[in-house]
Amino acid sequence: MPPAPDEPPITKPAASSPAAPKSEYWLTRFVLLRFLGFIYFIAFLCAVKQLIPLIGHDGLLPADDFLHRLSEHLGSNSEGFFELPSLFWLGISDDGLMLVSWLGLILSVVVMCGYANSLIMLALWALYMSIVNVGQLWYGYGWEIQLLETGFLAVFLCPLLDWRPFPRRAPQVAVLWLYRWLIFRIMLGAGLIKLRGDACWRDLTCLYYHYETQPIPNPVSWWLYFRPHWFQRFGVLWNHFVELIVPWFGFYPRISRHIAGVLMVSFQIILIISGNLSFLNWLTIVPCLACFNDTFWARLLPRALVQRAHDATKRAQPSSGAEFAAVFLCLVIAILSLEPVMNLISPGQVMNTSFNRLSLVNTYGAFGTVGRERFEIIFEGTSDPSPQSATWREYEFVAKPGDPKRRPPIIAPYQPRIDWQIWFAAMATPQQYPWTFHFVWKLLHNDPGTLSLLANNPFPGEPPRYIRAELYRYHFAPPGTQDGAWWTRERVGEWLPPLSVDHPQFRQLLREEGWLKPNEP
């Protein structure tokens, strides 16, 4: 395969250096697919551990009820499938949810180990889309559709059947250009939504608040929060530079593109270190990798691996079918990009939105607004007969702040999904997040699935008699705090009043939502 027009031929390396492969992107494809396999692994691991208590038959938001309501609204299962494509339209059960999750987990390990072809990548994409489209609010984050778009492009980066790490088919350069188009839209969309959204991004003060108010801070977030204001303002300027200026150079010749790739990858690493933002920033690294060609990787990867890529060029065979598929994909992506591009240039830009049912080309963005204060909902239970004079015990979540003395965790790229939704709920009312009533009902019954989503169970013997939710305002504790606390907090008020299993209005709400059957005690 001849070099791309914008790049000089790769000269023969010195005897002391690993042999760089003649084709520009064999190592790029190898690294990109392995890293994408890792992201799929994390995504399916989250599903294996959390899907049943979240959307199982007895979960907080049962997916079978969701599909039934959607089918009734649209008229049939087939109409539902075309609206939200998912394998679960063929039948959904807890066993089926686990089968899809475990199958995706196993296939992602296969890809991580170096074995991938179009069929495996297509299966991973279809399995994950099946989960996302029944996941409801638990899967309503921008990185879900970003993973689907990233994963779909990978289908065309591999040969159809050959699953060797270095197959006979050379990578289709056109697909790598589509990855560059993807990272361009991700970065530019994130930068523009900030400038158009919150004024603190324009006056350079957003990082005064972000580290404390982001969904799940980590210990580094605490350290960053107490840096001087000049440091925070510089961080905002650097954010604007990397998101608004650097992505354009991803379309430039090799040296400029490599520098752009390094800057964008390093920026994502900084974001990874600064907080627990699920697998978003890990995933965003994947299309950044398309900025590099094999001359870059030959300096970083083991000599034996570089030599294997070099040897693969000797047996490389052209494929008219693969070239046709890549051209067809480019045409499809070009057409589907029209609406996302119009959204990018629109003053009414929206973020994290799909414009087609398969989530093939989407619009992205993050933190268009930044909270100035952090609020937390603390769920408490008691076994006392009267809530007015009761002793209350707190439930702790896996990652979100609770006990002020508890150190913020480092948990990303894994995402405890209920912790994230509690973060959103704390900025709203219980009526806006009705699933919280079902959550309380589950706690009142010591439901094992729901408790598996938490860090503790204050009532291991028998369920509590009452559950309530209190709203607190949290701040990072200043350095040198005497009791070693990470947080300070003050009570704001009641978020949910004490509820028991025989509370009439509580039971009526559960019935209206379909979570309590007419004859259920």
Short mmCIF file of N, CA, C and O in Angstrom, two decimals, residues 191-256:
data_model
loop_
_atom_site.label_atom_id
_atom_site.label_comp_id
_atom_site.label_asym_id
_atom_site.label_seq_id
_atom_site.Cartn_x
_atom_site.Cartn_y
_atom_site.Cartn_z
N GLY A 191 -15.85 22.07 23.35
CA GLY A 191 -15.37 23.44 23.52
C GLY A 191 -16.44 24.48 23.26
O GLY A 191 -16.58 25.45 24.01
N LEU A 192 -17.22 24.28 22.20
CA LEU A 192 -18.25 25.26 21.86
C LEU A 192 -19.38 25.30 22.88
O LEU A 192 -19.91 26.38 23.18
N ILE A 193 -19.78 24.12 23.40
CA ILE A 193 -20.88 24.11 24.37
C ILE A 193 -20.47 24.84 25.63
O ILE A 193 -21.31 25.44 26.34
N LYS A 194 -19.19 24.84 25.95
CA LYS A 194 -18.72 25.58 27.12
C LYS A 194 -18.80 27.08 26.88
O LYS A 194 -19.29 27.84 27.72
N LEU A 195 -18.29 27.53 25.74
CA LEU A 195 -18.32 28.96 25.45
C LEU A 195 -19.74 29.48 25.35
O LEU A 195 -20.03 30.61 25.75
N ARG A 196 -20.65 28.66 24.81
CA ARG A 196 -22.03 29.09 24.64
C ARG A 196 -22.88 28.90 25.89
O ARG A 196 -23.96 29.46 25.98
N GLY A 197 -22.36 28.09 26.82
CA GLY A 197 -23.17 27.73 27.97
C GLY A 197 -22.94 28.62 29.16
O GLY A 197 -23.54 29.68 29.31
N ASP A 198 -22.03 28.22 30.01
CA ASP A 198 -21.84 28.89 31.29
C ASP A 198 -20.85 30.05 31.17
O ASP A 198 -19.77 29.91 30.58
N ALA A 199 -21.21 31.19 31.75
CA ALA A 199 -20.34 32.37 31.69
C ALA A 199 -18.98 32.13 32.34
O ALA A 199 -17.99 32.78 32.00
N CYS A 200 -18.92 31.17 33.28
CA CYS A 200 -17.63 30.95 33.96
C CYS A 200 -16.57 30.39 33.02
O CYS A 200 -15.37 30.51 33.31
N TRP A 201 -16.99 29.78 31.90
CA TRP A 201 -16.00 29.33 30.93
C TRP A 201 -15.43 30.52 30.17
O TRP A 201 -14.30 30.47 29.68
N ARG A 202 -16.21 31.58 30.05
CA ARG A 202 -15.74 32.77 29.35
C ARG A 202 -14.90 33.68 30.24
O ARG A 202 -13.97 34.34 29.77
N ASP A 203 -15.25 33.74 31.54
CA ASP A 203 -14.43 34.57 32.44
C ASP A 203 -13.36 33.76 33.17
O ASP A 203 -12.71 34.25 34.10
N LEU A 204 -13.18 32.50 32.76
CA LEU A 204 -12.07 31.64 33.20
C LEU A 204 -12.15 31.23 34.67
O LEU A 204 -11.13 30.93 35.30
N THR A 205 -13.36 31.16 35.23
CA THR A 205 -13.49 30.83 36.66
C THR A 205 -14.13 29.47 36.90
O THR A 205 -14.32 29.09 38.07
N CYS A 206 -14.45 28.71 35.87
CA CYS A 206 -15.19 27.46 36.06
C CYS A 206 -14.45 26.46 36.95
O CYS A 206 -15.08 25.71 37.71
N LEU A 207 -13.13 26.44 36.86
CA LEU A 207 -12.39 25.47 37.66
C LEU A 207 -12.29 25.88 39.12
O LEU A 207 -11.77 25.11 39.94
N TYR A 208 -12.77 27.07 39.46
CA TYR A 208 -12.90 27.41 40.87
C TYR A 208 -13.88 26.46 41.56
O TYR A 208 -13.80 26.23 42.77
N TYR A 209 -14.85 25.91 40.75
CA TYR A 209 -15.95 25.12 41.30
C TYR A 209 -15.93 23.66 40.85
O TYR A 209 -16.33 22.77 41.59
N HIS A 210 -15.47 23.42 39.62
CA HIS A 210 -15.68 22.12 38.97
C HIS A 210 -15.14 20.95 39.78
O HIS A 210 -15.83 19.92 39.92
N TYR A 211 -13.94 21.06 40.31
CA TYR A 211 -13.34 19.91 40.99
C TYR A 211 -14.17 19.46 42.19
O TYR A 211 -14.22 18.28 42.52
N GLU A 212 -14.85 20.40 42.84
CA GLU A 212 -15.67 20.09 44.00
C GLU A 212 -17.07 19.61 43.60
O GLU A 212 -17.64 18.75 44.26
N THR A 213 -17.62 20.15 42.51
CA THR A 213 -19.03 19.89 42.17
C THR A 213 -19.20 18.84 41.09
O THR A 213 -20.34 18.51 40.74
N GLN A 214 -18.13 18.28 40.51
CA GLN A 214 -18.27 17.25 39.50
C GLN A 214 -18.94 16.01 40.11
O GLN A 214 -18.99 15.86 41.33
N PRO A 215 -19.47 15.11 39.26
CA PRO A 215 -20.28 14.00 39.79
C PRO A 215 -19.61 13.20 40.90
O PRO A 215 -20.19 13.00 41.97
N ILE A 216 -18.40 12.69 40.67
CA ILE A 216 -17.73 11.88 41.68
C ILE A 216 -16.26 12.30 41.76
O ILE A 216 -15.42 11.83 40.98
N PRO A 217 -15.92 13.19 42.68
CA PRO A 217 -14.52 13.62 42.81
C PRO A 217 -13.63 12.48 43.33
O PRO A 217 -14.12 11.51 43.91
N ASN A 218 -12.35 12.64 43.11
CA ASN A 218 -11.37 11.71 43.69
C ASN A 218 -10.37 12.50 44.54
O ASN A 218 -10.50 13.72 44.68
N PRO A 219 -9.39 11.88 45.16
CA PRO A 219 -8.46 12.63 46.01
C PRO A 219 -7.71 13.73 45.26
O PRO A 219 -7.40 14.78 45.84
N VAL A 220 -7.39 13.51 43.98
CA VAL A 220 -6.70 14.55 43.21
C VAL A 220 -7.62 15.75 43.01
O VAL A 220 -7.16 16.90 42.96
N SER A 221 -8.94 15.50 42.88
CA SER A 221 -9.89 16.60 42.76
C SER A 221 -9.77 17.54 43.96
O SER A 221 -9.82 18.77 43.81
N TRP A 222 -9.66 16.94 45.15
CA TRP A 222 -9.50 17.74 46.37
C TRP A 222 -8.25 18.60 46.30
O TRP A 222 -8.28 19.79 46.60
N TRP A 223 -7.13 18.02 45.88
CA TRP A 223 -5.88 18.76 45.77
C TRP A 223 -5.98 19.88 44.74
O TRP A 223 -5.56 21.02 44.99
N LEU A 224 -6.59 19.59 43.59
CA LEU A 224 -6.72 20.60 42.53
C LEU A 224 -7.62 21.75 42.96
O LEU A 224 -7.39 22.90 42.58
N TYR A 225 -8.64 21.43 43.74
CA TYR A 225 -9.58 22.46 44.16
C TYR A 225 -8.89 23.57 44.96
O TYR A 225 -9.27 24.74 44.86
N PHE A 226 -7.87 23.23 45.71
CA PHE A 226 -7.21 24.22 46.56
C PHE A 226 -5.97 24.85 45.91
O PHE A 226 -5.18 25.50 46.59
N ARG A 227 -5.80 24.67 44.58
CA ARG A 227 -4.71 25.36 43.91
C ARG A 227 -5.06 26.84 43.75
O ARG A 227 -6.23 27.22 43.76
N PRO A 228 -4.05 27.68 43.55
CA PRO A 228 -4.31 29.13 43.39
C PRO A 228 -5.21 29.43 42.19
O PRO A 228 -5.28 28.65 41.24
N HIS A 229 -5.86 30.58 42.23
CA HIS A 229 -6.78 30.95 41.15
C HIS A 229 -6.08 31.11 39.81
O HIS A 229 -6.66 30.82 38.76
N TRP A 230 -4.82 31.57 39.81
CA TRP A 230 -4.11 31.69 38.53
C TRP A 230 -3.96 30.32 37.88
O TRP A 230 -4.03 30.18 36.64
N PHE A 231 -3.75 29.29 38.71
CA PHE A 231 -3.63 27.92 38.21
C PHE A 231 -4.94 27.46 37.59
O PHE A 231 -4.96 26.84 36.51
N GLN A 232 -6.06 27.77 38.24
CA GLN A 232 -7.38 27.37 37.73
C GLN A 232 -7.70 28.11 36.43
O GLN A 232 -8.25 27.50 35.50
N ARG A 233 -7.37 29.38 36.36
CA ARG A 233 -7.65 30.14 35.14
C ARG A 233 -6.81 29.64 33.97
O ARG A 233 -7.29 29.55 32.84
N PHE A 234 -5.56 29.31 34.26
CA PHE A 234 -4.73 28.73 33.21
C PHE A 234 -5.32 27.41 32.72
O PHE A 234 -5.29 27.10 31.53
N GLY A 235 -5.87 26.59 33.65
CA GLY A 235 -6.50 25.34 33.27
C GLY A 235 -7.66 25.54 32.31
O GLY A 235 -7.84 24.75 31.36
N VAL A 236 -8.45 26.58 32.52
CA VAL A 236 -9.56 26.87 31.60
C VAL A 236 -9.02 27.29 30.24
O VAL A 236 -9.53 26.85 29.19
N LEU A 237 -7.99 28.13 30.23
CA LEU A 237 -7.39 28.53 28.95
C LEU A 237 -6.84 27.32 28.20
O LEU A 237 -7.00 27.21 26.97
N TRP A 238 -6.18 26.43 28.93
CA TRP A 238 -5.64 25.23 28.28
C TRP A 238 -6.77 24.37 27.73
O TRP A 238 -6.66 23.81 26.63
N ASN A 239 -7.87 24.26 28.47
CA ASN A 239 -9.04 23.52 28.01
C ASN A 239 -9.53 24.11 26.68
O ASN A 239 -9.79 23.37 25.72
N HIS A 240 -9.67 25.43 26.61
CA HIS A 240 -10.15 26.06 25.38
C HIS A 240 -9.18 25.82 24.22
O HIS A 240 -9.61 25.56 23.08
N PHE A 241 -7.89 25.89 24.50
CA PHE A 241 -6.89 25.69 23.44
C PHE A 241 -6.99 24.28 22.87
O PHE A 241 -7.02 24.09 21.65
N VAL A 242 -7.04 23.28 23.75
CA VAL A 242 -7.03 21.88 23.29
C VAL A 242 -8.35 21.52 22.62
O VAL A 242 -8.36 20.77 21.63
N GLU A 243 -9.46 22.03 23.11
CA GLU A 243 -10.75 21.65 22.54
C GLU A 243 -11.12 22.45 21.30
O GLU A 243 -11.84 21.93 20.43
N LEU A 244 -10.67 23.69 21.19
CA LEU A 244 -11.11 24.54 20.09
C LEU A 244 -10.07 24.74 18.99
O LEU A 244 -10.45 24.97 17.84
N ILE A 245 -8.80 24.64 19.33
CA ILE A 245 -7.74 24.90 18.34
C ILE A 245 -7.06 23.61 17.87
O ILE A 245 -6.94 23.37 16.66
N VAL A 246 -6.65 22.78 18.80
CA VAL A 246 -5.85 21.60 18.48
C VAL A 246 -6.55 20.64 17.52
O VAL A 246 -5.89 20.10 16.61
N PRO A 247 -7.86 20.36 17.65
CA PRO A 247 -8.48 19.34 16.77
C PRO A 247 -8.35 19.62 15.28
O PRO A 247 -8.32 18.68 14.48
N TRP A 248 -8.24 20.88 14.90
CA TRP A 248 -8.10 21.20 13.46
C TRP A 248 -6.83 20.58 12.88
O TRP A 248 -6.78 20.22 11.69
N PHE A 249 -5.79 20.46 13.71
CA PHE A 249 -4.52 19.95 13.22
C PHE A 249 -4.52 18.43 13.06
O PHE A 249 -3.56 17.86 12.55
N GLY A 250 -5.62 17.78 13.49
CA GLY A 250 -5.76 16.34 13.24
C GLY A 250 -5.92 16.01 11.77
O GLY A 250 -5.77 14.85 11.38
N PHE A 251 -6.21 17.02 10.95
CA PHE A 251 -6.35 16.81 9.50
C PHE A 251 -5.10 17.26 8.74
O PHE A 251 -5.08 17.21 7.52
N TYR A 252 -4.09 17.69 9.45
CA TYR A 252 -2.86 18.21 8.82
C TYR A 252 -1.90 17.05 8.53
O TYR A 252 -2.14 15.90 8.93
N PRO A 253 -0.78 17.35 7.83
CA PRO A 253 0.24 16.31 7.60
C PRO A 253 0.80 15.74 8.89
O PRO A 253 0.53 16.24 9.99
N ARG A 254 1.66 14.74 8.75
CA ARG A 254 2.03 13.85 9.84
C ARG A 254 2.54 14.54 11.09
O ARG A 254 2.03 14.30 12.19
N ILE A 255 3.50 15.43 11.00
CA ILE A 255 4.10 16.02 12.20
C ILE A 255 3.07 16.81 12.98
O ILE A 255 2.93 16.67 14.20
N SER A 256 2.32 17.66 12.29
CA SER A 256 1.29 18.46 12.96
C SER A 256 0.23 17.55 13.57
O SER A 256 -0.25 17.79 14.68
#
